[in-house]
PDB file of C-alpha atoms in Angstrom:
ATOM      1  CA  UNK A   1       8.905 -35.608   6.676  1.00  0.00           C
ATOM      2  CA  UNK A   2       8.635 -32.681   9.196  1.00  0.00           C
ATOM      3  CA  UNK A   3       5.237 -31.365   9.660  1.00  0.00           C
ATOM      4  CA  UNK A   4       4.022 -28.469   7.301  1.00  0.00           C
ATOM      5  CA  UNK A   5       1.889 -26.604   9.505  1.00  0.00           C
ATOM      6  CA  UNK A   6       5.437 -26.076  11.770  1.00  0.00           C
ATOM      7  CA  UNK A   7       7.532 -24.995   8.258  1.00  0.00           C
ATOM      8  CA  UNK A   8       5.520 -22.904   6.099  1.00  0.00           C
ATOM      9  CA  UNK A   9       4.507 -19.605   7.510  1.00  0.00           C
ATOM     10  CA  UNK A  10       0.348 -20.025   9.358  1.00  0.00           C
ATOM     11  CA  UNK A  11      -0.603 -17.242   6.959  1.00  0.00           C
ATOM     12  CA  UNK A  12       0.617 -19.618   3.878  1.00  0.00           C
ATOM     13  CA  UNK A  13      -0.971 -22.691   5.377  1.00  0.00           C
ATOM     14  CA  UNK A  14      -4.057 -20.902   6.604  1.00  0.00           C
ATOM     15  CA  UNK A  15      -4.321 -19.527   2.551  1.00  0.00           C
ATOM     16  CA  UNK A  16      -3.609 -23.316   1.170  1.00  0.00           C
ATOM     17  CA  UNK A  17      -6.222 -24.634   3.273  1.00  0.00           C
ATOM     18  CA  UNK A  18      -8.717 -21.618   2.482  1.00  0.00           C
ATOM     19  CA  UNK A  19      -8.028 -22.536  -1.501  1.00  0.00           C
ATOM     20  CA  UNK A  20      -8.288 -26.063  -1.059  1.00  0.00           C
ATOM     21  CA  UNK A  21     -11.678 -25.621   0.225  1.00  0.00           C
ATOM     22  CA  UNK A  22     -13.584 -23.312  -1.929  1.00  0.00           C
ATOM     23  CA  UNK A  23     -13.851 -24.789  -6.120  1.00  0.00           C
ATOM     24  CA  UNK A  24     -12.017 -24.368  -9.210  1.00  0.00           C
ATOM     25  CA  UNK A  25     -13.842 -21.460 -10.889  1.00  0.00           C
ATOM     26  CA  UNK A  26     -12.763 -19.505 -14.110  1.00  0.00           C
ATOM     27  CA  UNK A  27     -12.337 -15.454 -13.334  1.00  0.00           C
ATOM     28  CA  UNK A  28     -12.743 -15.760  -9.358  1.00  0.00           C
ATOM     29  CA  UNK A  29     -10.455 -18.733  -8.478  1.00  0.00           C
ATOM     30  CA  UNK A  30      -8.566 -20.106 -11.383  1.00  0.00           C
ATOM     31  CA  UNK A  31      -4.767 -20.964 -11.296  1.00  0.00           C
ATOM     32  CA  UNK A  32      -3.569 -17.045 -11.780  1.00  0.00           C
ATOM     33  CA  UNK A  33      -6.247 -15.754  -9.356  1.00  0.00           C
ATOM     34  CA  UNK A  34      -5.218 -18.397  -6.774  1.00  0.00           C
ATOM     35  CA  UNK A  35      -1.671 -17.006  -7.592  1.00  0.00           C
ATOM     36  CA  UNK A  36      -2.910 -13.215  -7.345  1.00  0.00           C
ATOM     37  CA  UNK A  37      -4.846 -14.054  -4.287  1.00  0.00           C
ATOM     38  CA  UNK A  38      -1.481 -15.163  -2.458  1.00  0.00           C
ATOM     39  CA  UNK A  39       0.026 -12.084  -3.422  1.00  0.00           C
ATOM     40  CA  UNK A  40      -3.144  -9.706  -1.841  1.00  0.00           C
ATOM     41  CA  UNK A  41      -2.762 -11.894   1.242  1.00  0.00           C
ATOM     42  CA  UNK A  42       0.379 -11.527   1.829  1.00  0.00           C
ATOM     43  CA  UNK A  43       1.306  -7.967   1.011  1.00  0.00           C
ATOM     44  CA  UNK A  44      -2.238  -6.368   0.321  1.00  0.00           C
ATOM     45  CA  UNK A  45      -1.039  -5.907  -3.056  1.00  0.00           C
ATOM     46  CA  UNK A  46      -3.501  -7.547  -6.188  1.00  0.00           C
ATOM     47  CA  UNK A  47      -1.376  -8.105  -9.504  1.00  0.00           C
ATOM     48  CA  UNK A  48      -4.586  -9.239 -10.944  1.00  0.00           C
ATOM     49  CA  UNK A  49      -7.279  -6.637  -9.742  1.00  0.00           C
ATOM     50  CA  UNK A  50      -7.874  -5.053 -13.135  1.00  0.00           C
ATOM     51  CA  UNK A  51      -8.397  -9.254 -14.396  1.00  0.00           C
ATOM     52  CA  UNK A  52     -10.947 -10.446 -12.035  1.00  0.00           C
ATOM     53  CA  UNK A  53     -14.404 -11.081 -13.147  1.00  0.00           C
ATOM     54  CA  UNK A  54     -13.169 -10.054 -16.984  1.00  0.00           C
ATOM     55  CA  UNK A  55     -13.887 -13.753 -17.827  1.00  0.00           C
ATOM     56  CA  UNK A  56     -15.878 -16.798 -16.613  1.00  0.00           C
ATOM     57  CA  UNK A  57     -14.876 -19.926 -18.337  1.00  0.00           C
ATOM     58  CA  UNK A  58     -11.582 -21.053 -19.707  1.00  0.00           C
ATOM     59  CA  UNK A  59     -12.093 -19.951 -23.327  1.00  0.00           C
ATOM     60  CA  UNK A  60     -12.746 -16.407 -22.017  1.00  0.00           C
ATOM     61  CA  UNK A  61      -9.288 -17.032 -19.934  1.00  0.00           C
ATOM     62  CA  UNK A  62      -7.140 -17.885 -23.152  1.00  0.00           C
ATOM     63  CA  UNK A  63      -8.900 -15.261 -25.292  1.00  0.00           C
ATOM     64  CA  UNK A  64      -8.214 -12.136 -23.104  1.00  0.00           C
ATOM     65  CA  UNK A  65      -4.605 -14.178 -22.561  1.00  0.00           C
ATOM     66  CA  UNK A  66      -4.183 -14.395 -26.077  1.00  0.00           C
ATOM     67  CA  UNK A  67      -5.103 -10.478 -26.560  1.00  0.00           C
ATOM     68  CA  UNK A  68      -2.801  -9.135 -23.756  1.00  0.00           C
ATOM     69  CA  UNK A  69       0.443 -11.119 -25.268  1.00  0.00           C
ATOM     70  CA  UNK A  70      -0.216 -14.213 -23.506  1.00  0.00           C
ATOM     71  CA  UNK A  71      -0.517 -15.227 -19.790  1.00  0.00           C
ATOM     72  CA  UNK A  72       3.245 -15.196 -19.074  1.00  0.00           C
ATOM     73  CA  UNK A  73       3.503 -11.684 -20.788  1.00  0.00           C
ATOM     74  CA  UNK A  74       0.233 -10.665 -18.495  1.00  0.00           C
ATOM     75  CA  UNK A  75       1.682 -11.660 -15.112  1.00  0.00           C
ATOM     76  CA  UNK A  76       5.136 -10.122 -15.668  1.00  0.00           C
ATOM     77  CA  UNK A  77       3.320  -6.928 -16.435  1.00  0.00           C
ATOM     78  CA  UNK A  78       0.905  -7.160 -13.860  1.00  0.00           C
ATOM     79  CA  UNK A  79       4.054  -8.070 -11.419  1.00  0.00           C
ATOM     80  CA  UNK A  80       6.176  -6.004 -12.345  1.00  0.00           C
ATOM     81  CA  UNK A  81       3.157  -2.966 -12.203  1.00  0.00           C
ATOM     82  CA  UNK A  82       2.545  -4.450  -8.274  1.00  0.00           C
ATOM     83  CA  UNK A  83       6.224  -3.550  -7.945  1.00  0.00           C
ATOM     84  CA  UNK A  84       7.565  -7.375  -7.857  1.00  0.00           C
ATOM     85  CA  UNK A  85      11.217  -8.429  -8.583  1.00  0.00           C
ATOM     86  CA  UNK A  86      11.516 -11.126 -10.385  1.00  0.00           C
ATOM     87  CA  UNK A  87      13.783 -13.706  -8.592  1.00  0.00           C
ATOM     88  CA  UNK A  88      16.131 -16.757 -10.096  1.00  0.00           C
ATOM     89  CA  UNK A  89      15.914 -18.622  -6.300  1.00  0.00           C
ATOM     90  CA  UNK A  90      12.392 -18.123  -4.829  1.00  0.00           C
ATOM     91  CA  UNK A  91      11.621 -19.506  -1.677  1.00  0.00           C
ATOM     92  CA  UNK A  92       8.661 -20.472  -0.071  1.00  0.00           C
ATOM     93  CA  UNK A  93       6.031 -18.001  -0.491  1.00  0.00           C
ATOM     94  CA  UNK A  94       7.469 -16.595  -3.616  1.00  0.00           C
ATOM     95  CA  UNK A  95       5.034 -16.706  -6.527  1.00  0.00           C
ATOM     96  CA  UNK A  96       5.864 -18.010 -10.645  1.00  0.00           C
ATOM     97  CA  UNK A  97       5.067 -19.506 -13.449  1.00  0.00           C
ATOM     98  CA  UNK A  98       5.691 -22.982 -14.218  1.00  0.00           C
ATOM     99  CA  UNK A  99       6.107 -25.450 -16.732  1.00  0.00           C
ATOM    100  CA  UNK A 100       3.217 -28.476 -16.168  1.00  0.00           C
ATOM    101  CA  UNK A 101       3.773 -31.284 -18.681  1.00  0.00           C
ATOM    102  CA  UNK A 102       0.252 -31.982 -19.242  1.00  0.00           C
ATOM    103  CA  UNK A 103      -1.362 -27.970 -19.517  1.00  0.00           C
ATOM    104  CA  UNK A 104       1.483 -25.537 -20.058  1.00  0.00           C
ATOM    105  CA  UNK A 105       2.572 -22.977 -18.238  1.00  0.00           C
ATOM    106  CA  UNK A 106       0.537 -22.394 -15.111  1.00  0.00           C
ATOM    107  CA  UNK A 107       0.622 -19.748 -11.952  1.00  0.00           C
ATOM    108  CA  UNK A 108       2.179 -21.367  -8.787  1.00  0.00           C
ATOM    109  CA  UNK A 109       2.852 -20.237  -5.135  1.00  0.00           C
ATOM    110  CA  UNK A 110       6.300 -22.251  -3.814  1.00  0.00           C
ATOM    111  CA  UNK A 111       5.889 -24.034  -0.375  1.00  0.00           C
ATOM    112  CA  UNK A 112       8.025 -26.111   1.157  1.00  0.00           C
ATOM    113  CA  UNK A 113       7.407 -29.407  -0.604  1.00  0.00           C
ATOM    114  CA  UNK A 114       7.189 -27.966  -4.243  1.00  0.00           C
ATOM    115  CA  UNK A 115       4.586 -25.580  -6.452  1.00  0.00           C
ATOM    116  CA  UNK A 116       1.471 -25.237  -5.412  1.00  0.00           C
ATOM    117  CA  UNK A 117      -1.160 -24.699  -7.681  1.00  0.00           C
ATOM    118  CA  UNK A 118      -5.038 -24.621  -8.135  1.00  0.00           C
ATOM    119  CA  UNK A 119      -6.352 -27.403  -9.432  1.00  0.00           C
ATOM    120  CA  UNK A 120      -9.875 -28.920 -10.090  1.00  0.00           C
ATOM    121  CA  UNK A 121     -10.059 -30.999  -6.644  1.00  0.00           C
ATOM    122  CA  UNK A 122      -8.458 -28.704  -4.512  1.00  0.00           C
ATOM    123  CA  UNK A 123      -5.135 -27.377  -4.372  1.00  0.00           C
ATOM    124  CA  UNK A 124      -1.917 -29.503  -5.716  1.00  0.00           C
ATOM    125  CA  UNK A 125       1.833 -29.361  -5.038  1.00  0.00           C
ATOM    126  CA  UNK A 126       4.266 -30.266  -7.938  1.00  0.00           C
ATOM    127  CA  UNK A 127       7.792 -30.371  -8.800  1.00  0.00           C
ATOM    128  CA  UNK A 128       8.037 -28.753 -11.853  1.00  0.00           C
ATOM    129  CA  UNK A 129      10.665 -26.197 -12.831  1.00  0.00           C
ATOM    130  CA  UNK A 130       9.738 -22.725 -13.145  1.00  0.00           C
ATOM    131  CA  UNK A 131       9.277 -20.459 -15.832  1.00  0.00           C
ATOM    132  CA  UNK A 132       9.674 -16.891 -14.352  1.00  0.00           C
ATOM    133  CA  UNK A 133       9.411 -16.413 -10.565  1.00  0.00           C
ATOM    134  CA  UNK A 134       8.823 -13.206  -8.421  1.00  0.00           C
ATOM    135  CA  UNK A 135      10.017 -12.773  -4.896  1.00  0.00           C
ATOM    136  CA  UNK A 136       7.224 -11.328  -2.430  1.00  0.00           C
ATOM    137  CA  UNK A 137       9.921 -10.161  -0.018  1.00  0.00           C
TER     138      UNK A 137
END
């Protein structure tokens, strides 16, 4: 398996590593902010600006979800508002939504080796298939 530091661009890796780090926390660093913090890395753009600090646990998440259509409804607005296309074959880098098994549909950055998402130990990377992706090009 090559070497990910050498595939993935240092700005990706550098903000995987960064994430991995710091904890899980509802409204500053929760699986859409992680998302929404890739974005503002990479482009200076924040999807989620007018979202952060709006909630603090994860019933505050799904109720202001739940009142703004849902979270998939919420991040293509908040995309599309950033002035994101969506894309049907993201590469690395690209942002979406995906479809976890176990807790629904969840905010992912693609890297080489699959989604990447924020989890409660750190920072994961699945294989799911995606929901709706946008292309940060």
């Amino acid at each position: 398996m090559s070497n990910p530091d050498q595939e993935m661009s240092p700005t990706l890796v550098r903000y995987l590593r960064e994430a991995a780090g710091q904890p899980f926390a509802w409204g500053s660093l929760d699986c859409s902010l992680f998302m929404a913090g890739w974005v503002r890395a990479r482009t200076g753009i924040d999807p989620a600006a007018a979202l952060r600090g709006r909630y603090a646990t994860e019933r505050g998440a799904l109720r202001l979800a739940r009142r703004l259509g849902g979270m998939e409804a919420v991040a293509r607005r908040q995309m599309a508002a950033a002035g994101f296309a969506t894309t049907c074959e993201p590469v690395p880098g690209d942002v979406g939504i995906i479809a976890h098994p176990c807790i629904g549909p969840t905010c992912a950055v693609l890297t080489e080796y699959g989604w990447a998402i924020k989890s409660l130990q750190g920072v994961a990377v699945v294989r799911f298939p995606a929901i709706i992706s946008w292309s940060l090009a």
